[in-house]
N, CA, C and O of each residue as an XYZ file, in Angstrom:
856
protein
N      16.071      9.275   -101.052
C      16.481     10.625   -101.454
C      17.573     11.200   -100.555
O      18.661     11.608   -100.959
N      17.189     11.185    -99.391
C      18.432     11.655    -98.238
C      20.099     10.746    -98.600
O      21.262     11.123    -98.456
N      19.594      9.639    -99.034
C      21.491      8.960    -99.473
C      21.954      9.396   -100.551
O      23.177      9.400   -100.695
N      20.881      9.999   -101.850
C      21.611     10.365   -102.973
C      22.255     11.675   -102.061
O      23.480     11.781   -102.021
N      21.312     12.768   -101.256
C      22.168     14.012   -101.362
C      23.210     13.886   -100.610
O      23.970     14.847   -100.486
N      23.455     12.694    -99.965
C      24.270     12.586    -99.237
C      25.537     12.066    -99.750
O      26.617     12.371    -99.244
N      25.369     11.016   -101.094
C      26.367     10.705   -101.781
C      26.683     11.801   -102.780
O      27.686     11.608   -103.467
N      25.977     12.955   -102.984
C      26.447     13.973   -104.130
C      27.523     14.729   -103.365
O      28.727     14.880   -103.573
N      26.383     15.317   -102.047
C      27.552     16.228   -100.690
C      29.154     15.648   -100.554
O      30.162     16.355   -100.563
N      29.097     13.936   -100.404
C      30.741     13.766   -100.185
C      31.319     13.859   -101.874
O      32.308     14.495   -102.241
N      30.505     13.133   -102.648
C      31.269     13.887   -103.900
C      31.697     15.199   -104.242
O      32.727     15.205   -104.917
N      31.209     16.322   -103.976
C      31.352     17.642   -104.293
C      32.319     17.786   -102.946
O      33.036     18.786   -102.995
N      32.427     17.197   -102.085
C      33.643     17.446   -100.892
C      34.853     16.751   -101.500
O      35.880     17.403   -101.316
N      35.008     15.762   -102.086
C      36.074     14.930   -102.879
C      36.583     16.093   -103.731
O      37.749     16.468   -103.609
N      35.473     16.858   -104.866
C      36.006     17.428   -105.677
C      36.875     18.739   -105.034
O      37.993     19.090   -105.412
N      36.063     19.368   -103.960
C      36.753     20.376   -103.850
C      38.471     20.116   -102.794
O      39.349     20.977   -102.860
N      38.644     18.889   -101.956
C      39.737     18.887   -101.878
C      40.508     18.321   -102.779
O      41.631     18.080   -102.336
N      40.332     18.006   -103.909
C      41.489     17.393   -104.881
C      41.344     19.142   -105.604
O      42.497     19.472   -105.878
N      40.558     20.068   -105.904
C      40.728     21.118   -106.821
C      41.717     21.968   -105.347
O      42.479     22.761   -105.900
N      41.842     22.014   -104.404
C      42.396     22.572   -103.110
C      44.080     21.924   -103.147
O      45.126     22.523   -103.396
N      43.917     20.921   -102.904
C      45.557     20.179   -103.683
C      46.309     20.574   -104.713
O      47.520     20.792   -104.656
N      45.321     20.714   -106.070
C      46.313     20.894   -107.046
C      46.538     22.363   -106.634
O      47.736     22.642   -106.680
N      45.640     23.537   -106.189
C      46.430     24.622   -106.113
C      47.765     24.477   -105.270
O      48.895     24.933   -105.446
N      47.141     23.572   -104.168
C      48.859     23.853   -103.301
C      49.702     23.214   -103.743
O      50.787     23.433   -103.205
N      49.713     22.217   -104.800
C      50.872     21.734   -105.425
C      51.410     22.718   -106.501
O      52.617     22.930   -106.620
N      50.238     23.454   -107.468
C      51.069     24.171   -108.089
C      51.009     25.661   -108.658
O      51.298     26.232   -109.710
N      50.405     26.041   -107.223
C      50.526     27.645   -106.926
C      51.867     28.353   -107.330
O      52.855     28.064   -106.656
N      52.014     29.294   -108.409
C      53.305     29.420   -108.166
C      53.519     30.082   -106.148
O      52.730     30.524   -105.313
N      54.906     29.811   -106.166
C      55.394     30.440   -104.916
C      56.620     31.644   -104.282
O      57.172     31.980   -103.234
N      56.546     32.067   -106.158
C      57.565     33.627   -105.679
C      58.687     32.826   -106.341
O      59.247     33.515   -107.194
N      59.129     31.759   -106.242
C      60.308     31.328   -106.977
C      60.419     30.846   -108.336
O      59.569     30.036   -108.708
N      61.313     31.204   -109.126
C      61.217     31.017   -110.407
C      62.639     30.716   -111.126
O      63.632     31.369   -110.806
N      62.699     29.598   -112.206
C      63.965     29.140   -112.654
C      63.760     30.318   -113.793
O      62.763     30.440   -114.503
N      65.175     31.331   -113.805
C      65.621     32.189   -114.360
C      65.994     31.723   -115.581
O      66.286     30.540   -115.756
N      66.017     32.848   -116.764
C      66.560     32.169   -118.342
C      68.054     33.511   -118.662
O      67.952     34.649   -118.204
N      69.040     33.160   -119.312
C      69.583     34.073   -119.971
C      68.666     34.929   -120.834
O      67.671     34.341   -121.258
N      68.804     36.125   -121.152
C      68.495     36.724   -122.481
C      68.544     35.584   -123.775
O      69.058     34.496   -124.038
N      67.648     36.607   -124.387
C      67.720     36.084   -125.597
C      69.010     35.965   -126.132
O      69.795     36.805   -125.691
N      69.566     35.001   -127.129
C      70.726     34.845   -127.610
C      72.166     34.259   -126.389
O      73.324     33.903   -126.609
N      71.644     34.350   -125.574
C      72.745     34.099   -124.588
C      73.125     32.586   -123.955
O      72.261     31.745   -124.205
N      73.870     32.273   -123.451
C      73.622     30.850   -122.972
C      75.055     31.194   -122.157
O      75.829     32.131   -122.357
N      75.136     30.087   -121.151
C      76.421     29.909   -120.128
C      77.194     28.881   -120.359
O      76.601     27.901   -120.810
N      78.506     28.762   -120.174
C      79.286     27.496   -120.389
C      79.450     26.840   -119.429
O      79.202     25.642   -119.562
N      80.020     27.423   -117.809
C      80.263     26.760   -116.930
C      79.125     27.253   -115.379
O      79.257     26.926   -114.200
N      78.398     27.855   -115.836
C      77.456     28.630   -114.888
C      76.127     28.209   -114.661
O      75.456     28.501   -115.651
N      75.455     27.651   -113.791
C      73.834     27.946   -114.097
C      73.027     28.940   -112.838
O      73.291     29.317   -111.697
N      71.984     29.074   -113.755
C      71.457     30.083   -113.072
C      70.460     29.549   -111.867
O      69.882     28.468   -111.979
N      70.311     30.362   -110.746
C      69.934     30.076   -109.310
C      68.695     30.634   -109.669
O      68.417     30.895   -110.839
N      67.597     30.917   -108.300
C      66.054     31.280   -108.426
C      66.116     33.345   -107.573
O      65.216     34.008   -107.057
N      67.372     33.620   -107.788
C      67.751     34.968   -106.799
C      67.085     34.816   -105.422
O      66.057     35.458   -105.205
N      67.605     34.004   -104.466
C      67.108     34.144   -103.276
C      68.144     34.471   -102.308
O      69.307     34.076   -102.221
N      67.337     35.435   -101.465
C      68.457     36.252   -100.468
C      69.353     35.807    -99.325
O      68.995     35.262    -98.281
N      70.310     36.064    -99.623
C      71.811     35.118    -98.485
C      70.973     35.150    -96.901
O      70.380     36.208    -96.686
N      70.894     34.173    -95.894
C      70.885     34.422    -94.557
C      71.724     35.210    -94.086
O      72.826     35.311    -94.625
N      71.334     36.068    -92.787
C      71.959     36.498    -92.151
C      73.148     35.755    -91.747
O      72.959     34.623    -91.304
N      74.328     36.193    -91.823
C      75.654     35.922    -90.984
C      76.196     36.868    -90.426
O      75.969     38.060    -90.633
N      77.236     36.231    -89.400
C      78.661     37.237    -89.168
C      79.642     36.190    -89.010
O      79.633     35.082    -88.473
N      80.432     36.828    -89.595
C      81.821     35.763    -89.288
C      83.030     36.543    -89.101
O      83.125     37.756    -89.284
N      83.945     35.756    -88.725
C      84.996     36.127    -88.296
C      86.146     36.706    -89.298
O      86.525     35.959    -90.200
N      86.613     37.769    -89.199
C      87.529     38.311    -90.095
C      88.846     38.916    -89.548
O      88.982     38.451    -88.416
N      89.908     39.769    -89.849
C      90.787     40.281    -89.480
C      90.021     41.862    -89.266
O      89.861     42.624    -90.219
N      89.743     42.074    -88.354
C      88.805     43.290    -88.469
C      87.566     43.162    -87.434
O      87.569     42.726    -86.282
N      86.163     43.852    -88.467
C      85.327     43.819    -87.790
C      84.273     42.190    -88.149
O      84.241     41.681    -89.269
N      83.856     41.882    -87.481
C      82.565     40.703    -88.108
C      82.478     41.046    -89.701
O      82.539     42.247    -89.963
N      82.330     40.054    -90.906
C      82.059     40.213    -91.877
C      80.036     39.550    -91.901
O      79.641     38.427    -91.588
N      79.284     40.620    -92.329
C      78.297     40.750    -92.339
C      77.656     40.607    -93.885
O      78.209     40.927    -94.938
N      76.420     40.072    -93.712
C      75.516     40.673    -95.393
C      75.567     41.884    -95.720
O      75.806     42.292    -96.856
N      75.383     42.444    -94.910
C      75.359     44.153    -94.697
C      76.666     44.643    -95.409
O      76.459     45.232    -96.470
N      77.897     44.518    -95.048
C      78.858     44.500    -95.565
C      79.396     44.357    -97.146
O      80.321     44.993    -97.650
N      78.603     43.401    -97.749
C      78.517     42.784    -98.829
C      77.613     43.688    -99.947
O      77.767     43.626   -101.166
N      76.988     44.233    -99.491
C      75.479     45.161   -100.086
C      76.696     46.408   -101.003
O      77.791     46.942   -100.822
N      75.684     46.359   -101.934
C      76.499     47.350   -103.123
C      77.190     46.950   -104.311
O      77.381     47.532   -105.378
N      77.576     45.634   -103.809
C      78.642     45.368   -104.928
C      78.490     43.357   -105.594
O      78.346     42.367   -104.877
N      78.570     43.394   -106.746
C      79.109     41.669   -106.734
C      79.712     40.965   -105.889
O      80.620     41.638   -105.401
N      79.669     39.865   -105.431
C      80.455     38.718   -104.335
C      80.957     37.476   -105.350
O      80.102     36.953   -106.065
N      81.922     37.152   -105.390
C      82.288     35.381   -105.347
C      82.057     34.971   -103.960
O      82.442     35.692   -103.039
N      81.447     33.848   -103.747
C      81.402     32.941   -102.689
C      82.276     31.973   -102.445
O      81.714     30.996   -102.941
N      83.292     31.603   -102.002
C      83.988     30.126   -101.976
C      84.505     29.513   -100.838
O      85.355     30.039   -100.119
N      83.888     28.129   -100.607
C      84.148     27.900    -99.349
C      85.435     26.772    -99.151
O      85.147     25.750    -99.774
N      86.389     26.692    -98.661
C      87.359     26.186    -98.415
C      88.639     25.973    -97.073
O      88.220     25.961    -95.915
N      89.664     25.867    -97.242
C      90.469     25.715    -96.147
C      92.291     26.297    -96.783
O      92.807     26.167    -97.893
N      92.866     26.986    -95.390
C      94.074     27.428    -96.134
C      94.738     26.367    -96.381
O      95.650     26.739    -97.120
N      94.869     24.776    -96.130
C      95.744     23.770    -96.167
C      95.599     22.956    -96.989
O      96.302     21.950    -97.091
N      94.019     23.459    -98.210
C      93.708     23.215    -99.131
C      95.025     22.820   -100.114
O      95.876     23.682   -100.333
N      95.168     21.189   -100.812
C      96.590     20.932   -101.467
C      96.413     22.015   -103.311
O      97.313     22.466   -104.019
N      95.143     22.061   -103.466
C      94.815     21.779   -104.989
C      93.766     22.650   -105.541
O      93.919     23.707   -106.153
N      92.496     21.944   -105.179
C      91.483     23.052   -105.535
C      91.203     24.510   -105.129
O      90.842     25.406   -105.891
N      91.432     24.605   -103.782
C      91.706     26.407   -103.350
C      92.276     27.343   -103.910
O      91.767     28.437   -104.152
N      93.523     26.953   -104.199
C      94.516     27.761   -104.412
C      94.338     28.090   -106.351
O      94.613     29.169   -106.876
N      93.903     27.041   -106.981
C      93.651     26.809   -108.173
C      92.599     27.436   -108.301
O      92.869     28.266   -109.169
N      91.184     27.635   -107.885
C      89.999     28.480   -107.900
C      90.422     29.899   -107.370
O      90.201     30.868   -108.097
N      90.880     30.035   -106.430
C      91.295     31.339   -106.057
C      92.279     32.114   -106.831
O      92.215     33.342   -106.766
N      93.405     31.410   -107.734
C      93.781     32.097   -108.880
C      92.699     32.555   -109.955
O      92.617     33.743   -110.266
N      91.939     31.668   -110.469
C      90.961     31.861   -111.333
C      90.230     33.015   -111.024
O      90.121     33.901   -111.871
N      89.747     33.112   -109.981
C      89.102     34.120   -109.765
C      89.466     35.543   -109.748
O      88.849     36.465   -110.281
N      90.931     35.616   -108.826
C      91.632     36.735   -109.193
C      91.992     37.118   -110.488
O      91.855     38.312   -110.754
N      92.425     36.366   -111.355
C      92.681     36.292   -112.985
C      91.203     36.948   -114.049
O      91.365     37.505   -115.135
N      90.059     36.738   -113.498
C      88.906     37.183   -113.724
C      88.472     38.422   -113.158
O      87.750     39.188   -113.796
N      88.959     38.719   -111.736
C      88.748     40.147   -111.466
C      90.152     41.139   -112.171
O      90.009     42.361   -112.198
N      91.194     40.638   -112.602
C      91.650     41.673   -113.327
C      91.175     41.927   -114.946
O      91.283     42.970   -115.590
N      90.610     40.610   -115.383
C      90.140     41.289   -116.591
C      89.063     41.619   -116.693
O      88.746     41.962   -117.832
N      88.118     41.681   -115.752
C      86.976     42.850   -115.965
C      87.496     43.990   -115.877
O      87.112     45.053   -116.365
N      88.823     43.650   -114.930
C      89.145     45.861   -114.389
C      89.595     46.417   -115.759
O      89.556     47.601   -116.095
N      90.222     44.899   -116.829
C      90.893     45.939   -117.813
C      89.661     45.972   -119.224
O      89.706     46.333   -120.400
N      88.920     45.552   -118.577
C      87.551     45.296   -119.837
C      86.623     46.667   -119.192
O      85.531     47.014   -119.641
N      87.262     47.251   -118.179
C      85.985     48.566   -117.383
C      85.062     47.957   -116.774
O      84.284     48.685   -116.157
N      84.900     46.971   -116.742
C      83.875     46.085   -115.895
C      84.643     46.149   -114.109
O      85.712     45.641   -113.772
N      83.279     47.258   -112.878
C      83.895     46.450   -111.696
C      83.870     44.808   -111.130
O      82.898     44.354   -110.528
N      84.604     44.334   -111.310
C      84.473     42.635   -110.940
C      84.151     42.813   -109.592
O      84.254     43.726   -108.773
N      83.608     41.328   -109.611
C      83.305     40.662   -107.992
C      83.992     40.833   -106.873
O      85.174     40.553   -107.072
N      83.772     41.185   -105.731
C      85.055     40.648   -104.916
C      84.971     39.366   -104.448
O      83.890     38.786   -104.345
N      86.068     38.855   -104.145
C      86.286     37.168   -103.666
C      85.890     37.106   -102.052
O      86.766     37.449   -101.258
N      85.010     36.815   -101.704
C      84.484     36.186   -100.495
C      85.011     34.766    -99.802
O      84.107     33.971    -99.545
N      86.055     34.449    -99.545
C      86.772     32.954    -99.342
C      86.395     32.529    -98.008
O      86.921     33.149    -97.083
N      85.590     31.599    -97.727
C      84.625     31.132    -96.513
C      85.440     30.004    -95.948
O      85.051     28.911    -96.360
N      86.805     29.939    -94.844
C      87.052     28.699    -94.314
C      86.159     27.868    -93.274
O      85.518     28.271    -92.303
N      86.376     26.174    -93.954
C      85.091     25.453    -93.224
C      86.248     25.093    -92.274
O      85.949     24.106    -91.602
N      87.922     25.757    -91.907
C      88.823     24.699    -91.070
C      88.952     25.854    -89.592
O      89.970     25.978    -88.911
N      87.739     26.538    -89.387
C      88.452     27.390    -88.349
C      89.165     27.113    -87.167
O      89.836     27.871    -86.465
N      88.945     26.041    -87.064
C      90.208     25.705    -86.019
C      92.007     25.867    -86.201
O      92.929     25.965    -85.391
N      91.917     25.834    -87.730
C      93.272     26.002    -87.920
C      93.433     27.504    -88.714
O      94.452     28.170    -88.533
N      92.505     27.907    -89.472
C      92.365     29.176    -90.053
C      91.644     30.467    -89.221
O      90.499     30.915    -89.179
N      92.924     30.821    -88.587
C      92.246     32.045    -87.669
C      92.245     33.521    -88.555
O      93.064     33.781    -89.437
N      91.693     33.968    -88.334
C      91.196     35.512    -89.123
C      92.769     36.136    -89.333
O      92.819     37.094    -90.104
N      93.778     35.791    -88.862
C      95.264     36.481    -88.961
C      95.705     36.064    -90.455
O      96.125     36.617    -91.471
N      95.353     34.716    -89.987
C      95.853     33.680    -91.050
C      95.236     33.767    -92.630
O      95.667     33.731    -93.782
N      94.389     33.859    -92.163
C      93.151     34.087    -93.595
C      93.828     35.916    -94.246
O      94.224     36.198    -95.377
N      93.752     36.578    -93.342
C      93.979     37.424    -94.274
C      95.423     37.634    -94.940
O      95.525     38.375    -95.918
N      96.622     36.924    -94.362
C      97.713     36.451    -95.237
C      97.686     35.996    -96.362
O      98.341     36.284    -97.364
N      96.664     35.043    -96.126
C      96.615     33.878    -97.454
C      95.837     34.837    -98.416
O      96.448     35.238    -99.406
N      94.646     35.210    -98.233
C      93.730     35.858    -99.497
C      94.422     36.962   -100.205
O      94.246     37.327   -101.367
N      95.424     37.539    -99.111
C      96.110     38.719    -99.808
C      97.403     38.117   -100.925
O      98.236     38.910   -101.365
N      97.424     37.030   -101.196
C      98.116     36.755   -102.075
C      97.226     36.454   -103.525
O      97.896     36.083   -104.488
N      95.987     36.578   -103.676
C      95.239     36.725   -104.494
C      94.780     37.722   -104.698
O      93.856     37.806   -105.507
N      95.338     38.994   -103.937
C      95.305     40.468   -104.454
C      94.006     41.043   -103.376
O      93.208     40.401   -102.694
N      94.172     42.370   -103.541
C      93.441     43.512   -102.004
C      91.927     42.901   -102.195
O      91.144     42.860   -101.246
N      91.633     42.494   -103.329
C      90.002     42.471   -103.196
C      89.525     41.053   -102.909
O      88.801     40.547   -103.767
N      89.840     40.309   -101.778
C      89.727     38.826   -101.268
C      89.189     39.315   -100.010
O      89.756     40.303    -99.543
N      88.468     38.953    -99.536
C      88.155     38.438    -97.559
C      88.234     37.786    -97.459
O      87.497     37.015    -98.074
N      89.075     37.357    -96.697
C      88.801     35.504    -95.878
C      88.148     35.905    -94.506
O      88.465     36.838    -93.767
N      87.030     34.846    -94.330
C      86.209     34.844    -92.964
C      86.355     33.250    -92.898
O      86.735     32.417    -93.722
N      85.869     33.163    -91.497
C      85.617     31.703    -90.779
C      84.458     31.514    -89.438
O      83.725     32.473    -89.195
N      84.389     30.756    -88.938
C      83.346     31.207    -88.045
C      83.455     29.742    -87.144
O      84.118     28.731    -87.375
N      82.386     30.115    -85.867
C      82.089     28.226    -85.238
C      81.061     27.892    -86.276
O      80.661     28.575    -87.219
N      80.584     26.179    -85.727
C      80.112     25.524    -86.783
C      78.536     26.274    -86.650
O      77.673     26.151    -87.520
N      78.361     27.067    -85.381
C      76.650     27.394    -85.450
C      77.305     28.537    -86.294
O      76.256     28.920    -86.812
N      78.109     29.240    -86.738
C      78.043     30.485    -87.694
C      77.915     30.549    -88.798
O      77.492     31.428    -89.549
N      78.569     28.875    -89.032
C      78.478     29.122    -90.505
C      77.392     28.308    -90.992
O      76.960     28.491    -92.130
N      76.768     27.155    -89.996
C      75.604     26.332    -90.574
C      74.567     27.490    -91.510
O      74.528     27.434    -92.739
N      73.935     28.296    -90.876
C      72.886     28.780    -91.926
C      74.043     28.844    -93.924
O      73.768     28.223    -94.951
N      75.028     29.670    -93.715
C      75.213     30.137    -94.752
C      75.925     28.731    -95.618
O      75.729     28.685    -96.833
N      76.628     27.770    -95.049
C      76.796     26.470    -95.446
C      75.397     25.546    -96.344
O      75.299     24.888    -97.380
N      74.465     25.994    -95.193
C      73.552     24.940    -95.788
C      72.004     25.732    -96.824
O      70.968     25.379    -97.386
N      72.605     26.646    -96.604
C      72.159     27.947    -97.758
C      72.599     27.378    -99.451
O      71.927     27.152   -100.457
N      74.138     27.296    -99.114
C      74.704     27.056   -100.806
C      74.693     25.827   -100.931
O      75.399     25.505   -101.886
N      74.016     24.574   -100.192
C      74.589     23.374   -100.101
C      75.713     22.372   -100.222
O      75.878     21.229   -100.649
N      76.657     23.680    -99.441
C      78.290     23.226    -98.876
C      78.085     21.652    -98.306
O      77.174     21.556    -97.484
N      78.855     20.311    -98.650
C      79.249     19.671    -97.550
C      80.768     19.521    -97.687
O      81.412     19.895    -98.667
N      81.291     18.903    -96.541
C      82.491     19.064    -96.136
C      82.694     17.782    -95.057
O      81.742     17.459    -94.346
N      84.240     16.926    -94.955
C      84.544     16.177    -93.868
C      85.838     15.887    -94.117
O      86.431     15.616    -95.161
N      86.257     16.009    -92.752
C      87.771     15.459    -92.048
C      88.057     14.283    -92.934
O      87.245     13.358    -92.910
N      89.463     14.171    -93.976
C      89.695     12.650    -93.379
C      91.719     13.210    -93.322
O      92.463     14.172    -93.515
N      91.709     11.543    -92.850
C      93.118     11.324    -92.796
C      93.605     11.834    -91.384
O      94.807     11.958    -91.148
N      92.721     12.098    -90.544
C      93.098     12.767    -89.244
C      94.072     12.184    -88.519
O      94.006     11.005    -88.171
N      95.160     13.049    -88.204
C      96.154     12.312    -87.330
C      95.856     12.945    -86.255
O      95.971     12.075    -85.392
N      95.506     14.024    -85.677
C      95.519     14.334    -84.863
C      95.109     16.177    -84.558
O      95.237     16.679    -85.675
N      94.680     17.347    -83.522
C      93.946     18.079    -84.325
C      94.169     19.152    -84.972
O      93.375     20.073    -85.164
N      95.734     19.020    -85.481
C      96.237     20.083    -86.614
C      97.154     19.224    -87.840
O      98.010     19.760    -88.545
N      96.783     17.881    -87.899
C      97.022     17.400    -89.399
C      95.890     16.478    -90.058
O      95.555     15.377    -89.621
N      95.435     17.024    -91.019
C      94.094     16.775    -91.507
C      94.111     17.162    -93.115
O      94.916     17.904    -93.677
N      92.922     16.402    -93.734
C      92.683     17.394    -95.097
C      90.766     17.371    -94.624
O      90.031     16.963    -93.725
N      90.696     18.168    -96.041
C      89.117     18.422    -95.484
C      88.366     18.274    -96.935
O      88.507     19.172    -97.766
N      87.511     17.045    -97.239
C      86.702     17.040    -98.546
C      85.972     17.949    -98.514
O      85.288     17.986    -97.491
N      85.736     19.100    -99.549
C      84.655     20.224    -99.404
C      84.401     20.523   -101.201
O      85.170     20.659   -102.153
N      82.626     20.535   -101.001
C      82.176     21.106   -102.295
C      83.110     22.464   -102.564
O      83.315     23.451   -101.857
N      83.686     22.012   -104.160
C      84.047     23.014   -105.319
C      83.808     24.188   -106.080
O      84.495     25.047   -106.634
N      82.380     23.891   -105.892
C      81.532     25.009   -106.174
C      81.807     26.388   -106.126
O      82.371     26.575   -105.047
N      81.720     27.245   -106.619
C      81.403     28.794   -105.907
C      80.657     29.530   -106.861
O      80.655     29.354   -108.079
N      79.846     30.603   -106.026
C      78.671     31.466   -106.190
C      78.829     32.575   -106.490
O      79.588     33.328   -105.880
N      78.011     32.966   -107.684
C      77.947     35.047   -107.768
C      76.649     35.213   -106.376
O      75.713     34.490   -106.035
N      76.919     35.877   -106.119
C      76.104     36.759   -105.743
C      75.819     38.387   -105.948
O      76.718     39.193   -106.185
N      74.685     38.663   -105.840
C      74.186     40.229   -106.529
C      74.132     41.228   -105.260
O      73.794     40.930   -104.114
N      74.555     42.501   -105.753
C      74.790     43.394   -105.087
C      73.943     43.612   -104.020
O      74.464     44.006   -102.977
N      72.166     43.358   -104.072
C      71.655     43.377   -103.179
C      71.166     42.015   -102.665
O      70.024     41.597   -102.479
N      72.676     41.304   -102.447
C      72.497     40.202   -101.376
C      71.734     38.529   -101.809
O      71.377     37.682   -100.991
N      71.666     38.452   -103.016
C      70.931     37.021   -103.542
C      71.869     36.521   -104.542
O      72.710     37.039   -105.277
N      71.396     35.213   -104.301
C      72.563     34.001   -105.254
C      71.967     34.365   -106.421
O      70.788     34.706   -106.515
N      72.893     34.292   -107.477
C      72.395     34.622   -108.681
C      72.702     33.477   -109.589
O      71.979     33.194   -110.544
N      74.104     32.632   -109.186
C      74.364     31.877   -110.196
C      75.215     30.556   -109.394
O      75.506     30.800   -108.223
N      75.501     29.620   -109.760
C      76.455     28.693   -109.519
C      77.463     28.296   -110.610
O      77.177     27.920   -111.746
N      78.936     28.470   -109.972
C      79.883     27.662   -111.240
C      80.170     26.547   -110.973
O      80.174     26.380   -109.754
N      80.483     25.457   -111.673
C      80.776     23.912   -111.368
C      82.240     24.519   -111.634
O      82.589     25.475   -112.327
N      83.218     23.324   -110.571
C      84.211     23.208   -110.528
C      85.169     23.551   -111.743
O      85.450     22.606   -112.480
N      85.582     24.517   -111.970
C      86.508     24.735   -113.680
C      88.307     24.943   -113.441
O      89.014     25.482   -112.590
N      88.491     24.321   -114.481
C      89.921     24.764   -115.291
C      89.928     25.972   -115.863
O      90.978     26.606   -115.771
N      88.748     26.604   -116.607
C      88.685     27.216   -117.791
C      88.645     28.790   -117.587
O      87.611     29.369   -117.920
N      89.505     29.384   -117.160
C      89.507     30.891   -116.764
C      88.729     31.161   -117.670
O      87.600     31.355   -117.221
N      88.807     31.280   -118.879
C      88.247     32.133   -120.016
C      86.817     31.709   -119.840
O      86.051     32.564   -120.284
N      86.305     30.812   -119.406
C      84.737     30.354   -119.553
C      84.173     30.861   -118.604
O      83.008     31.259   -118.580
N      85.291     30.898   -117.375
C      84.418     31.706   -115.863
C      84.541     33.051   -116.305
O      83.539     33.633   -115.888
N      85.273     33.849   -116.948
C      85.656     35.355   -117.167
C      84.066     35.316   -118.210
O      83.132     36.062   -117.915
N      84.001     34.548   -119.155
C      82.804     35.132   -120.068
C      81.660     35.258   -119.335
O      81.172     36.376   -119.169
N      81.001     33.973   -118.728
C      79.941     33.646   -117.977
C      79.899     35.230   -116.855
O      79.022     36.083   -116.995
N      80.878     35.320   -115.937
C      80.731     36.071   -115.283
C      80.557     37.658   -115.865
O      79.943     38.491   -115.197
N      81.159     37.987   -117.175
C      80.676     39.272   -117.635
C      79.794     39.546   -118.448
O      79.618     40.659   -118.944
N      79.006     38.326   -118.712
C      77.247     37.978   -119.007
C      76.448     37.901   -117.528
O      75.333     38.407   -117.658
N      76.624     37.548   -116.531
C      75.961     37.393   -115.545
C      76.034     38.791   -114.915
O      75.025     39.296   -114.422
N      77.163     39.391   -114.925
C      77.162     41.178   -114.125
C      76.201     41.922   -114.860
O      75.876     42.967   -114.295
N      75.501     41.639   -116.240
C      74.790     42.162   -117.171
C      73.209     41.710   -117.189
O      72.300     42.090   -117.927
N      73.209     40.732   -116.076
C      71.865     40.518   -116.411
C      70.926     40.881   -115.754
O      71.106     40.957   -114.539
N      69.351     41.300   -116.410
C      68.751     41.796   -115.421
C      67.705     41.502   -114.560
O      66.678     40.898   -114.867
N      68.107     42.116   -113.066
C      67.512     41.525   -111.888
C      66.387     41.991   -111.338
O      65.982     42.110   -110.182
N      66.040     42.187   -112.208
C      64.762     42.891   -112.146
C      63.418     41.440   -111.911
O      62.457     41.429   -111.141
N      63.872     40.374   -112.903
C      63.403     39.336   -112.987
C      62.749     38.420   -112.119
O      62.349     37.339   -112.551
């Protein structure tokens, strides 16, 4: 009699850590894959789980550019370099091209957040030359590599040197990507690399509309 209760006891201990497992496997945990509205769908966009940017500061023409800073309003995220041959300069039109037609659709657009991964060669003087050719509503920031690791490995930026001749001629492979972010500070969306102004302009004036309440 003492071995049956003894073989029931580890059975009912079996059961309750496998019923203890599946909760921790599939408890929800606060995060959740977001849907468009009804009727809606994205072309070049998908949607993120709204989780809130890390703290940063980085370097600007000015004061530190902060989260804090950012609070109130839409963000584009984009991380790049001014010596960028191709994709920079090509996304950073797009984007400007998209913040004027929300202004003329009454929509306030995003501002452009332009994140250099080359700060050795992109000093805060420099950056704000370059962004201002994509019009007043650009920041360019940069930072050391401990400044920008959190917010790098936040959007899952990678990036590397090649072709190095030496340490001011270089190019720099870096994810294409760039991010909405929401007024109070969380990724809301990701765009894959585009040509298609008109597809980032729609997506993005469906995404300023959606609600975050969610």
């Amino acid at each position: 009699m003492p071995r049956k209760l003894g073989l029931i006891a580890v059975g009912i201990a079996a059961l309750v850590l496998l019923a203890a497992l599946a909760v921790w496997f599939y408890w929800p945990t606060g995060n959740h894959q977001l849907a468009m509205p009804a009727g809606q769908s994205l072309d070049v966009a998908q949607l993120e789980e709204l989780t809130p940017l890390p703290a940063f500061a980085l370097e600007r023409k000015g004061p530190p550019l902060t989260q804090a800073d950012l609070r109130g309003r839409w963000s584009f995220f984009f991380f790049g370099y001014t010596n960028c041959p191709d994709a920079c300069p090509a996304t950073l039109g797009i984007l400007s091209h998209v913040q004027e037609a929300l202004q003329a659709r009454g929509q306030e657009p995003p501002r452009i957040v332009f994140v250099s991964l080359d700060p050795r060669r992109d000093s805060p003087e420099l950056l704000s030359r370059y962004t201002a050719v994509f019009g007043p509503d650009t920041i360019g920031a940069t930072g050391s590599e401990a400044a920008l690791r959190d917010l790098i490995a936040f959007f899952g930026i990678t990036f590397e040197r090649k072709d190095q001749v030496d340490k001011t001629n270089y190019t720099i492979d870096h994810t294409t990507n760039f991010f909405l972010v929401t007024p109070d500070g969380r990724w809301l969306a990701t765009f894959s690399p585009a040509d298609d102004a008109d597809s980032v302009l729609e997506d993005t004036a469906k995404l300023l509309r959606f609600p975050l309440q969610q």
